[in-house]
Each structure stands twice: as structure tokens, then as C-alpha cells.
Amino acid sequence: MIEFLQICVGGLVVGSIYALIALGFSLIYRVTGAVSLAQGGFSVLGALIGYTLSQTYGWPLFLAIPVAVLATVAIGAGLGAISFVPALERLSNANVLMLTVGLLTAIEGLCLVVWGSQPYALPPFSGESPARIGPLLVPTQAFWVVAAAAAVIAGLWVLITRTRLGRALRACAENPTAASLMGIGVKRMTLLSFGLATLIAAIAGVVVAPTTTLQFDTGRLLTISGFIAVVIGGITSFPGAVAGGLLLGLTTQLATAYVSTLFSNAIALLILLFVLVWRPNGLIQAKVAGRADVREGGRVHGHVARLQPNVAWIAVTVALAVALAVPLLVTSNGIMSGITIAMILFITLIGLDVLMGYTGQVSLGQAGFMAIGGYTSGYLTIVHDVAPVLSILAGMALSLGCALVLSMVTLRLRGLYLALATLAFGLLVDSFAVGFVDITGGPSGMVGIPSFSVGGYEFASPRAMYYLVLGINVVLLASFFGAMNSGFGRALRAIRTDQTAAAALGINIVRYKLVAFAISALLASLSGSLYAFFFNFLSPDMVGTNRSLELVSMLVIGGEGTLVGPLFGSLLITLLPTVFQPFALYKTLLSGGLLVVCFLYLPQGLYGALAERLARLSLGRPARAGGAELIRSTPR
Amino acid sequence: MNAPSSPSPAAGLPPVLSVRGLEKTFGGLKATSNVSFDVADGAVTALIGPNGAGKTTVFNLITNLFKPDAGEVIFLGENLKGLPPTRIAGRGLIRTFQSARVFPAMTVLENALAGRHRLVRHNGLPQMLWTRAARAEERALRERAEAMLDLVGLAGDAGRHALDLPMGAQKLLEVVRALMAQPRLLCLDEPAAGLNDTETEELAALLRAVRESGIPVLVVEHNMSLVMNVADHVVVLEAGKVIAEGPPARIQANPRVIEAYLGREADAAA
């Protein structure tokens, strides 16, 4: 019983942190209709600044902590003003969500550059010795955490319900157009909500820092937990966010204690998937109507210039010649490996482009399918001595199965819920990869995976693997170009931009979404298998959530909805750290920053910008006349 | 209150579409009550009425965007009850929307091509494999789409981004897209709303060409001169009820219709 209570206290502390992060989500969502995933990043940033001020410069805590919080808010508001606020006017909500993924990555990259990758812990605010309440031992920091959460909740409640400013915020939340007509500066309110959310996140960061260790990428765990909490609780309601946070904290702590440390994440994620299926709006729903689609119209998608056939054929010939010559020109083995890795990842990206770029379905868990493919191939070839080709097919079959099961959840979801469900899927696969030590080798990875071989020929060197993957890529590109530039691709793009109008033309939305999802899963699985064969090794963090988010960056930086574009993103992000060693440290910062910049200023990506230049080289052509005949006649 | 059994202006053919006793209530508000009418084959039927009469609601009930509380819709002898919009479109009942809903990420030509979706035979795998049949079909489709765009004067804009077109051109494009689907019945929701006089004239010409081709049309419209110009049969809706129907000339003279449109005092003043 005492043990149970002790665990509950722990759960309450963790839950308070989740609740704080969740409150930030809910606040921004209610005011802007968009979600910012940067929350957890600001928590870590605040804690690390606090560490430097108090431990390196020796400031007393009572001074260091508030200054750290204020500094974080200043940085957060600055970043918000140049990225999040302008993005709201230009991008769809799903893309704003992706942009904040870039923001989160950039903040992590910044922390990596400044603080390195080692873990940090602040000293407890009021001494190490725990307080004794009856038979329970409670660390004093727990009181700080709970008190901070209570103070923030109370403060927010007063602000929202009792002040003029709060009324203006609520007006923006319910009807931004009307609010702006009433003289409320919607932009300023957006920035204010972003700054407030940063404040909440920073407070959460500094109070939690003494109870655990933080490093540059702990932020994404906090973000994910807060996101899960807010969806379980109901994103449109503050009490929902708090309840969701506490529930999640208690559940994970109890699961860790009584079930298994390794699967506590899995349990949280399964709860989330159930909530998404049974109560997609969360357990507690606000009385105000949701506003998800208020600003959706008009900003859905820019278009990408298409090349005229003659230009396109020349470009294809040149590209193919260059691709064939690359292994002859590149002498460094490191760079050759980098190029091969980029090409292997490109297989996943083609599928992701079909899913995201063409069909408009967000996926933050694509690496999960890479993991399924990679581990299945590795396990079958090592333990059962199965031929690599067959092991790849087995992985693809398993991925397809998982995709079909997952699509029972995802087909009903859109926008941020879809993003969250796919994220949860990736994390679930990740926690199984870590947890099933006997099969996957656990956190230290699976060793001894053979190289890919067919009929006795072994693709052992990067060059051999390069030509194999190049062949696969060419076949995939050729077939998807065929499909995407004709009826199949048009149906997908119709669904992306207007589902109602697409249905009114007889386009079966469910079927096409399912096919696009299946294609992306199959290709990711294939790519994951090849990835494992290439490294002769696979560990959970090679195909974890970091990878999923990196894939999204590559896709957007290269150019969505272009098929070939993502190769540019893949090459850029994979090769820069290899070619220029100092970049290794800056890689995270760079890929996050590039993602934000591309979303804001280069929505068609690197390739899209290039294609637009090329397209100007060619002209349109005129057409002929007809009449009633034409309308009536059926071809053939 | 029931509609006359056969209003058919085109000789004796069974109606393409029969609407029988449609009822829909939103909150306590009766949007349509016992709406019944027929759409004759090969003719243009217009559904008119003052603002808020429930015209668009009737449209959305026909295409099952809303579920009716009572009543049924028979299309080519088949009850559409419970069929999702996709399946209804698959049967050849193609509709447009009040606010033009062109696909924003596509060019004008691609929008027109997308309309053909339900009739494309070599979809998906054959296109991935670049089969001869798939390529031939795509080529034929392109020629047809270009010719159709030419018909409404949009051929020069084929390569433009659809959202860059002026509103009137977007509405024409939406009609072209619907026609590409080779509808068995074409339903247009206020096609002339937002169009200027020249564009409305182009639309009228297009509608006459459609009728000439034998495709029946059901059109919801505010613009009376357009309705009187192209319609064979007019159904008048007021406050969710059918108050009159008949050929345009008779409707124009019907005192109840005049009253519904102009109000009693206005009528007296005029």
C-alpha cells in the first residue's frame, strides 16, 4: 500500500509536468487553431540555461531560475515572431505542425551545439533531504513541481476568465475574423499565446530539472508526452489538458512499477490509440465548438511547375548519366557510403511523398515501418538463415499488415490527430524494438546482419550497394511517375485539396488513402531492410522517431509532391556532416532550421525552385474546337 | 401538396430523377418539408426560390451530403438511400458546388482531367507499368479535355494554376470538370452566382450545348433571366416547400411565385 502511494506521488509529479506542457499546447491551439510541438524544446532550453547560470556562473538559484525562464521566453517569443506567427498566415495547419517540428529540432540542435550531448541535472531548490509525510518519503522538489503546476493553472485561469486580455484571447480563439474587426490585434494575440506557452514550458523545465536528468533531446520526450496528454484529455479544454497530464503520469508510473519499465511507453501509447478511436476529441470536451477548419481554406497547397516533355527527357538523361558515373568520380569511401545511405532513405521518401506530398496525409512515424522491415530482415537472415530477398518480402508483408491495422485508426483522423497517431505508432514500434531484447538485441542493437546477396553474389561494398539501390530507385521513380502524372496521382491530389469535391466526382477517398498508406509502408519497409543489410547492424535509434522527423525534413526541404525532390533533401542532410566534418555537431540545428526556412520561404522545396526555373524554358500549346458532339461522345 | 405525377416536358420518357417527400430538420428549423419533383430526361429543370428557401439543402439531400429525415430519391430507377456521395457520383449523378471548388493544387487541364475519374479504366497499376492501353487512354483523355476547355474559351489557360483564374472562369471550369465525368444527370448549384453578364452568357451557351447533347440538367439558380433562358421546367421552392412548378412562361405569370419573390406590398407598388 505504501509502495502504491509512493508510486502515485511519483506519478503526480510526472503528471504535473505533462499537464504543464499540455496546457501550453491547449493554449496555443485554442488561440490559433494550430499546434506547436516546440513546447518540450523550450522546457529543456530553460533548464539548461538555468544550469549554466547556477552551476557554471555560480548564481544563486532564486536568481538563476527566474532569469533562465525569462531568457527562454525571450528566445521563444523571438522564434515565434519570425516563424510560427508568419507561418499561420501562409501554411495549412498540418504544415504549421510540421514547421514546429523544425522549430523543435532547431532548438535541440542549438542545445547540442551549446551544451553538448551529456546529461545535466539541477540541484533541488530546497535541499536533498526528502520530506516525511506519515510513512511516505517525498522529495522536496515534488512540492515545487506540484505548486508550480497549481500556480500556473490558477494564473492562467484568472488571465483567461477575469481580464480584458483574456477576453481578447478568447475572442481570437472563437472567431479570429470577427475579433480583428473588433480591433483586436490577432497577430499580437497569437504571439502572446506563443510567448505564454513558452513561459509555461520553461517553468515546467526548470522545476522538473532537479528530479531527473535532461539532455539536448529530452525535449521531444516531453513534447510527445504533453501532446499525448492533451489529446487524451481534450485539446480544446484546459481542465482536459490537466486531467490528461495527470492521468498519463499516473498510468506510466504505475505501469513502470507493476508491469515493466520497457513497456510503460507502449501502454501509454495503446491508451492513446484507444482514445483516438473511441473519443477522438478527448475525454473532456469544451463547451465552445471546435475551430479546426476555420482557417483551412485557400492556403492548402502551392503548385509545382511541371517540365515540358522535351526538357524533362533531357533532364532525365543527364541525371541518369550523372548517377551512373558517381561511383567512378567519388574516391572517398565515407562519401560513397553517405550517398548510398541517402539513396536507401530515398526509397522511404518516395513512399512518404506519395502519402504526404500527393495525398496530404501527415506521417510522423514512417521510420516505424523501416524498423519493421529492418528487424524482420535481420532476424530472419541471422536466426533462420533465410535468403535476404525473401526476408525483405517477409518484412514488407508484416509492414503491410501493420499498416492495415493502423489504418483502422488513421483513416478516421485528419490533421494533428493523424500526426499524433502516426507518431504514436513510430514510438510503439520503437518501444518494442527496445523491449524485445531476445529478438531485436534491445537498445544496443542487432549485430551480425549479413550483407545483401542474391544467388551467391554479395553486395558488400558501398559501390555495389549503390548500383543495386540506384536500380531500385529508377524502377520506382519510373513507375510512380507513370501513376502520379495520370489518373491515380490526380485522384490523390484531388483528395489532398478537397475531399468533398473529390467524392462528388466518384473518387473513393477511403480506398485511395489506404493504397497510399500501404505504398508508403511497403517502401519504408524495403528501405529499412536494405538499410540493415548495408550497415550489417540495426539499433532502435537508427530507425526511431528522430529518423521519422528527419525524413519529413528531407521531404519538405527537397520538395513535396515532386517524387524526385526528396532525393535533394536526403543527399543534403546525409552528406553535409560527412563532407564537412564540423557540420556533424550542427546537423540537428541545420536540418531543423532548414525545415523552418523551407516551409516559410521555399514551400516548393529545393527541387521545386529548380523545376520552376527549368519550366520557364518551355512554352504551352493551343487546342482545338468541338460542341455538343464532344460532350455527348464517349471515347471508344 | 404532392407533385403532379408526370411533369415531363420531353415526350413520355420516365424521369431521370424522382424526389419524393424529402424532409429535413436542422435544430428546430424545418429546412425542407415534403419536397417532391421529377427531373425529366434530356431537359433542363431549374430549382428556384428566394434566399433560404432550401434549394441547396435539397441538393445536398439528393447527393447524400446530408441524410434526409424522411423521403427518398430515385435515380434511374434506383433508390439512393444510404449510398455515400462517392457511389452516387459513380452512378453518374455529378454535382457542382455553390462556391466553385476547383482543385487548387492542379492546373486547369488537370482539373478537367480529374473529372473523368469514374470512367478511367486503366487506373493505378497499368499506369505504373506505362502499359500501351493506359497511355492511349490518357492521351485520348487529354485531347478530349483540351477540346472541352476550348469550348468554354479556357484552352489558352490549360497550363495555368486553377486558383489563378477569375471566379467566373473557375465556375465554368467546374462545369467542364463535371461534364468530363459524362454525367447521366448534371446537377449545378448556382452556377451563375458571382458571374458577370458576359460570363453568364457563356454559361447559358454551355448549358444549351449540354441540353442539345441530351444530358439532363438540374440547376439551382437565382438568376431569373438565365433560368427563363435555358430551363424547360421550373420548380419553385419557398420556405422548404414546393409552391409551384411548370414551364418557365407559366411560372413567370404565377401570382404565388411573384409574391414569394417580391412580397405583396412590393407587388402592389410595382
Short mmCIF file of C-alpha atoms in Angstrom, two decimals, chain A residues 108-438:
data_model
loop_
_atom_site.label_atom_id
_atom_site.label_comp_id
_atom_site.label_asym_id
_atom_site.label_seq_id
_atom_site.Cartn_x
_atom_site.Cartn_y
_atom_site.Cartn_z
CA GLU A 108 17.52 20.71 -29.85
CA GLY A 109 20.30 21.41 -32.33
CA LEU A 110 21.04 24.69 -30.55
CA CYS A 111 21.22 22.88 -27.20
CA LEU A 112 23.51 20.28 -28.73
CA VAL A 113 25.84 22.96 -30.05
CA VAL A 114 25.96 24.90 -26.78
CA TRP A 115 25.69 22.18 -24.13
CA GLY A 116 26.82 19.05 -25.99
CA SER A 117 25.17 15.68 -25.63
CA GLN A 118 25.87 14.93 -21.96
CA PRO A 119 23.02 14.86 -19.38
CA TYR A 120 22.56 17.65 -16.83
CA ALA A 121 20.72 17.89 -13.52
CA LEU A 122 19.95 20.98 -11.45
CA PRO A 123 20.22 20.72 -7.65
CA PRO A 124 16.83 20.55 -5.85
CA PHE A 125 15.53 24.01 -4.91
CA SER A 126 15.30 23.28 -1.18
CA GLY A 127 17.91 20.69 -0.33
CA GLU A 128 18.42 16.99 -0.96
CA SER A 129 16.71 15.50 2.11
CA PRO A 130 13.15 14.34 1.40
CA ALA A 131 10.16 15.38 3.48
CA ARG A 132 8.39 12.71 5.51
CA ILE A 133 4.57 12.61 5.38
CA GLY A 134 3.44 9.75 7.59
CA PRO A 135 5.14 6.69 6.17
CA LEU A 136 5.82 8.35 2.82
CA LEU A 137 9.09 9.88 1.73
CA VAL A 138 8.52 12.76 -0.65
CA PRO A 139 11.41 14.61 -2.31
CA THR A 140 11.01 18.32 -1.60
CA GLN A 141 11.25 19.08 -5.31
CA ALA A 142 7.91 17.30 -5.74
CA PHE A 143 6.26 20.12 -3.80
CA TRP A 144 7.86 22.66 -6.10
CA VAL A 145 6.61 20.81 -9.17
CA VAL A 146 3.04 20.46 -7.93
CA ALA A 147 2.99 24.01 -6.57
CA ALA A 148 4.34 25.41 -9.85
CA ALA A 149 1.69 23.49 -11.79
CA ALA A 150 -1.06 24.73 -9.46
CA ALA A 151 0.20 28.32 -9.68
CA VAL A 152 0.34 28.22 -13.48
CA ILE A 153 -3.14 26.72 -13.73
CA ALA A 154 -4.57 29.31 -11.35
CA GLY A 155 -2.76 32.15 -13.08
CA LEU A 156 -3.93 31.05 -16.50
CA TRP A 157 -7.49 30.68 -15.26
CA VAL A 158 -7.50 34.21 -13.85
CA LEU A 159 -5.94 35.60 -17.01
CA ILE A 160 -8.39 33.93 -19.34
CA THR A 161 -11.61 34.44 -17.39
CA ARG A 162 -11.03 37.63 -15.40
CA THR A 163 -9.07 40.04 -17.57
CA ARG A 164 -9.58 42.10 -20.71
CA LEU A 165 -6.58 40.44 -22.27
CA GLY A 166 -8.09 37.05 -21.58
CA ARG A 167 -11.30 38.13 -23.29
CA ALA A 168 -9.33 39.21 -26.34
CA LEU A 169 -7.54 35.85 -26.39
CA ARG A 170 -10.84 34.02 -26.20
CA ALA A 171 -12.26 36.17 -28.99
CA CYS A 172 -9.33 35.17 -31.21
CA ALA A 173 -9.92 31.57 -30.27
CA GLU A 174 -13.57 31.58 -31.24
CA ASN A 175 -13.60 33.79 -34.29
CA PRO A 176 -10.37 35.43 -35.44
CA THR A 177 -12.01 37.31 -38.30
CA ALA A 178 -14.65 38.90 -36.11
CA ALA A 179 -12.01 39.60 -33.46
CA SER A 180 -9.88 41.51 -35.92
CA LEU A 181 -12.94 43.50 -36.99
CA MET A 182 -13.45 44.44 -33.34
CA GLY A 183 -9.96 45.94 -33.28
CA ILE A 184 -8.19 43.06 -31.58
CA GLY A 185 -4.69 42.52 -33.00
CA VAL A 186 -4.95 38.83 -33.85
CA LYS A 187 -1.26 38.64 -34.73
CA ARG A 188 -0.26 40.13 -31.39
CA MET A 189 -2.57 37.75 -29.58
CA THR A 190 -1.06 34.82 -31.46
CA LEU A 191 2.42 35.90 -30.43
CA LEU A 192 1.21 36.46 -26.89
CA SER A 193 -0.23 32.95 -26.69
CA PHE A 194 3.00 31.55 -28.08
CA GLY A 195 5.03 33.50 -25.52
CA LEU A 196 2.72 32.42 -22.68
CA ALA A 197 3.03 28.80 -23.76
CA THR A 198 6.82 29.20 -23.80
CA LEU A 199 6.65 30.63 -20.29
CA ILE A 200 4.66 27.64 -19.09
CA ALA A 201 7.06 25.24 -20.81
CA ALA A 202 10.11 26.98 -19.33
CA ILE A 203 8.62 26.86 -15.82
CA ALA A 204 7.94 23.16 -16.32
CA GLY A 205 11.53 22.69 -17.48
CA VAL A 206 13.21 24.36 -14.53
CA VAL A 207 11.07 22.70 -11.86
CA VAL A 208 11.44 19.24 -13.36
CA ALA A 209 15.19 19.55 -13.95
CA PRO A 210 16.22 18.58 -10.39
CA THR A 211 14.05 15.44 -10.42
CA THR A 212 15.61 13.90 -13.49
CA THR A 213 18.45 14.40 -15.92
CA LEU A 214 17.98 16.43 -19.07
CA GLN A 215 19.96 16.47 -22.26
CA PHE A 216 19.58 18.24 -25.57
CA ASP A 217 16.96 15.86 -26.96
CA THR A 218 14.88 15.22 -23.81
CA GLY A 219 12.60 17.94 -25.14
CA ARG A 220 10.97 15.68 -27.67
CA LEU A 221 10.02 13.18 -24.98
CA LEU A 222 8.38 15.99 -23.03
CA THR A 223 6.67 17.26 -26.18
CA ILE A 224 5.38 13.82 -27.07
CA SER A 225 4.12 13.13 -23.55
CA GLY A 226 2.45 16.53 -23.37
CA PHE A 227 0.91 16.00 -26.79
CA ILE A 228 -0.43 12.59 -25.80
CA ALA A 229 -1.77 14.07 -22.56
CA VAL A 230 -3.56 16.90 -24.29
CA VAL A 231 -5.20 14.60 -26.82
CA ILE A 232 -6.31 12.14 -24.15
CA GLY A 233 -7.74 14.99 -22.10
CA GLY A 234 -9.20 17.03 -24.94
CA ILE A 235 -7.20 19.76 -26.63
CA THR A 236 -9.95 22.37 -26.53
CA SER A 237 -10.23 22.36 -22.76
CA PHE A 238 -7.76 23.47 -20.05
CA PRO A 239 -9.17 21.12 -17.38
CA GLY A 240 -8.90 18.38 -20.01
CA ALA A 241 -5.23 19.13 -20.56
CA VAL A 242 -4.52 18.99 -16.84
CA ALA A 243 -6.55 15.81 -16.32
CA GLY A 244 -4.86 14.19 -19.34
CA GLY A 245 -1.42 15.06 -17.97
CA LEU A 246 -2.11 13.66 -14.51
CA LEU A 247 -3.75 10.53 -15.91
CA LEU A 248 -0.82 9.90 -18.23
CA GLY A 249 1.72 10.49 -15.45
CA LEU A 250 -0.02 8.11 -13.03
CA THR A 251 -0.54 5.43 -15.68
CA THR A 252 3.03 5.40 -16.89
CA GLN A 253 4.45 5.35 -13.36
CA LEU A 254 2.16 2.53 -12.26
CA ALA A 255 2.89 0.61 -15.45
CA THR A 256 6.61 1.04 -14.93
CA ALA A 257 6.37 -0.23 -11.37
CA TYR A 258 3.96 -3.12 -11.80
CA VAL A 259 4.30 -4.23 -15.42
CA SER A 260 7.65 -3.44 -16.95
CA THR A 261 9.90 -0.46 -17.41
CA LEU A 262 10.41 -1.31 -21.02
CA PHE A 263 6.75 -1.40 -21.91
CA SER A 264 5.45 1.56 -19.92
CA ASN A 265 5.65 3.70 -23.06
CA ALA A 266 3.83 1.07 -25.04
CA ILE A 267 0.99 1.09 -22.52
CA ALA A 268 0.69 4.88 -22.69
CA LEU A 269 0.61 4.71 -26.47
CA LEU A 270 -2.02 1.99 -26.52
CA ILE A 271 -4.20 4.14 -24.26
CA LEU A 272 -3.70 6.97 -26.72
CA LEU A 273 -4.69 4.86 -29.72
CA PHE A 274 -7.81 3.70 -27.90
CA VAL A 275 -8.75 7.28 -27.06
CA LEU A 276 -8.19 8.27 -30.68
CA VAL A 277 -10.55 5.53 -31.81
CA TRP A 278 -13.29 5.86 -29.19
CA ARG A 279 -13.21 9.54 -28.22
CA PRO A 280 -11.20 11.33 -30.90
CA ASN A 281 -11.95 14.69 -29.30
CA GLY A 282 -10.57 13.69 -25.92
CA LEU A 283 -12.18 12.68 -22.66
CA ILE A 284 -13.22 16.19 -21.70
CA GLN A 285 -14.73 18.40 -24.37
CA ALA A 286 -15.02 22.14 -24.13
CA LYS A 287 -18.42 23.75 -24.45
CA VAL A 288 -17.21 26.01 -27.24
CA ALA A 289 -17.35 24.47 -30.67
CA GLY A 290 -14.08 23.30 -32.16
CA ARG A 291 -12.41 25.51 -34.70
CA ALA A 292 -10.17 23.12 -36.53
CA ASP A 293 -11.08 24.19 -40.04
CA VAL A 294 -11.64 27.91 -39.60
CA ARG A 295 -8.53 28.94 -41.42
CA GLU A 296 -8.07 25.89 -43.63
CA GLY A 297 -9.33 27.25 -46.93
CA GLY A 298 -7.19 28.85 -49.59
CA ARG A 299 -3.83 28.03 -48.13
CA VAL A 300 -3.84 24.36 -48.79
CA HIS A 301 -1.06 24.00 -51.24
CA GLY A 302 1.09 25.79 -53.73
CA HIS A 303 1.79 24.13 -57.02
CA VAL A 304 4.95 22.84 -58.53
CA ALA A 305 5.93 23.72 -62.06
CA ARG A 306 5.94 20.74 -64.39
CA LEU A 307 8.54 20.34 -67.08
CA GLN A 308 7.56 20.07 -70.72
CA PRO A 309 8.35 16.61 -72.14
CA ASN A 310 11.42 17.66 -74.15
CA VAL A 311 13.06 19.40 -71.19
CA ALA A 312 12.09 16.54 -68.91
CA TRP A 313 13.69 13.90 -71.14
CA ILE A 314 16.95 15.84 -71.32
CA ALA A 315 16.93 16.27 -67.52
CA VAL A 316 16.27 12.54 -67.01
CA THR A 317 19.11 11.56 -69.35
CA VAL A 318 21.57 13.91 -67.68
CA ALA A 319 20.52 12.80 -64.19
CA LEU A 320 20.86 9.13 -65.08
CA ALA A 321 24.31 9.66 -66.61
CA VAL A 322 25.47 11.53 -63.51
CA ALA A 323 24.01 8.84 -61.23
CA LEU A 324 25.82 6.07 -63.13
CA ALA A 325 29.11 7.98 -63.07
CA VAL A 326 29.04 8.88 -59.36
CA PRO A 327 30.94 5.81 -58.06
CA LEU A 328 33.65 6.43 -60.65
CA LEU A 329 34.08 10.06 -59.65
CA VAL A 330 33.82 9.74 -55.87
CA THR A 331 37.03 8.39 -54.37
CA SER A 332 36.30 8.73 -50.67
CA ASN A 333 34.65 5.68 -49.15
CA GLY A 334 32.97 7.78 -46.50
CA ILE A 335 31.24 9.96 -49.07
CA MET A 336 30.31 6.95 -51.18
CA SER A 337 28.67 5.38 -48.11
CA GLY A 338 26.88 8.65 -47.41
CA ILE A 339 25.50 8.77 -50.95
CA THR A 340 24.37 5.15 -50.71
CA ILE A 341 22.61 5.81 -47.39
CA ALA A 342 20.89 8.84 -48.92
CA MET A 343 19.72 6.66 -51.81
CA ILE A 344 18.41 3.98 -49.45
CA LEU A 345 16.49 6.59 -47.45
CA PHE A 346 15.16 7.96 -50.72
CA ILE A 347 13.17 4.74 -51.16
CA THR A 348 11.26 5.59 -47.96
CA LEU A 349 10.93 9.17 -49.12
CA ILE A 350 9.26 8.19 -52.40
CA GLY A 351 6.58 6.42 -50.38
CA LEU A 352 6.33 9.29 -47.91
CA ASP A 353 5.93 11.70 -50.81
CA VAL A 354 3.04 9.65 -52.21
CA LEU A 355 1.45 9.73 -48.77
CA MET A 356 2.22 13.30 -47.68
CA GLY A 357 3.07 15.22 -50.81
CA TYR A 358 0.33 13.83 -53.03
CA THR A 359 -2.40 12.61 -50.66
CA GLY A 360 -1.81 15.18 -47.91
CA GLN A 361 -1.70 12.62 -45.10
CA VAL A 362 0.77 13.57 -42.38
CA SER A 363 3.01 10.78 -41.09
CA LEU A 364 5.41 11.26 -38.22
CA GLY A 365 6.05 7.55 -37.78
CA GLN A 366 7.43 6.41 -41.09
CA ALA A 367 10.62 5.08 -39.52
CA GLY A 368 8.43 2.58 -37.67
CA PHE A 369 7.93 0.72 -40.94
CA MET A 370 11.67 0.95 -41.62
CA ALA A 371 12.20 -0.69 -38.25
CA ILE A 372 9.73 -3.47 -39.01
CA GLY A 373 11.45 -4.17 -42.33
CA GLY A 374 14.97 -3.92 -40.93
CA TYR A 375 14.41 -6.08 -37.86
CA THR A 376 12.41 -8.69 -39.75
CA SER A 377 15.16 -9.00 -42.35
CA GLY A 378 17.89 -9.08 -39.74
CA TYR A 379 16.15 -11.64 -37.56
CA LEU A 380 15.23 -13.97 -40.41
CA THR A 381 18.68 -13.87 -42.03
CA ILE A 382 20.62 -14.27 -38.76
CA VAL A 383 18.49 -16.77 -36.89
CA HIS A 384 16.76 -18.72 -39.65
CA ASP A 385 19.26 -18.23 -42.44
CA VAL A 386 16.54 -17.07 -44.81
CA ALA A 387 17.62 -15.64 -48.19
CA PRO A 388 17.84 -11.82 -47.98
CA VAL A 389 15.32 -11.29 -50.77
CA LEU A 390 12.76 -13.47 -49.01
CA SER A 391 13.43 -11.72 -45.71
CA ILE A 392 12.74 -8.37 -47.38
CA LEU A 393 9.45 -9.69 -48.72
CA ALA A 394 8.54 -11.03 -45.27
CA GLY A 395 9.27 -7.62 -43.75
CA MET A 396 7.13 -5.93 -46.37
CA ALA A 397 4.27 -8.33 -45.70
CA LEU A 398 4.48 -7.65 -41.97
CA SER A 399 4.61 -3.89 -42.60
CA LEU A 400 1.59 -4.10 -44.86
CA GLY A 401 -0.28 -5.96 -42.13
CA CYS A 402 0.65 -3.34 -39.54
CA ALA A 403 -0.30 -0.56 -41.96
CA LEU A 404 -3.74 -2.08 -42.49
CA VAL A 405 -4.34 -2.42 -38.74
CA LEU A 406 -3.06 1.10 -38.09
CA SER A 407 -5.22 2.49 -40.88
CA MET A 408 -8.30 1.38 -38.96
CA VAL A 409 -7.30 4.22 -36.63
CA THR A 410 -5.81 6.68 -39.08
CA LEU A 411 -8.46 6.59 -41.80
CA ARG A 412 -10.84 8.34 -39.44
CA LEU A 413 -8.36 11.02 -38.49
CA ARG A 414 -7.06 14.19 -40.08
CA GLY A 415 -4.52 16.89 -39.33
CA LEU A 416 -2.96 16.87 -35.92
CA TYR A 417 -4.74 13.72 -34.74
CA LEU A 418 -3.35 11.85 -37.72
CA ALA A 419 0.11 13.26 -36.96
CA LEU A 420 -0.20 12.08 -33.39
CA ALA A 421 -1.49 8.61 -34.28
CA THR A 422 1.40 8.01 -36.67
CA LEU A 423 3.85 9.42 -34.13
CA ALA A 424 2.43 7.03 -31.55
CA PHE A 425 2.82 4.16 -33.98
CA GLY A 426 6.51 5.00 -34.51
CA LEU A 427 7.07 5.21 -30.75
CA LEU A 428 5.24 1.95 -30.21
CA VAL A 429 7.48 0.14 -32.71
CA ASP A 430 10.44 1.85 -31.07
CA SER A 431 9.49 0.64 -27.61
CA PHE A 432 9.04 -2.91 -28.92
CA ALA A 433 12.46 -2.69 -30.61
CA VAL A 434 13.93 -1.69 -27.26
CA GLY A 435 11.81 -4.09 -25.22
CA PHE A 436 12.01 -7.39 -27.12
CA VAL A 437 15.70 -7.83 -26.31
CA ASP A 438 15.72 -11.51 -27.33
#
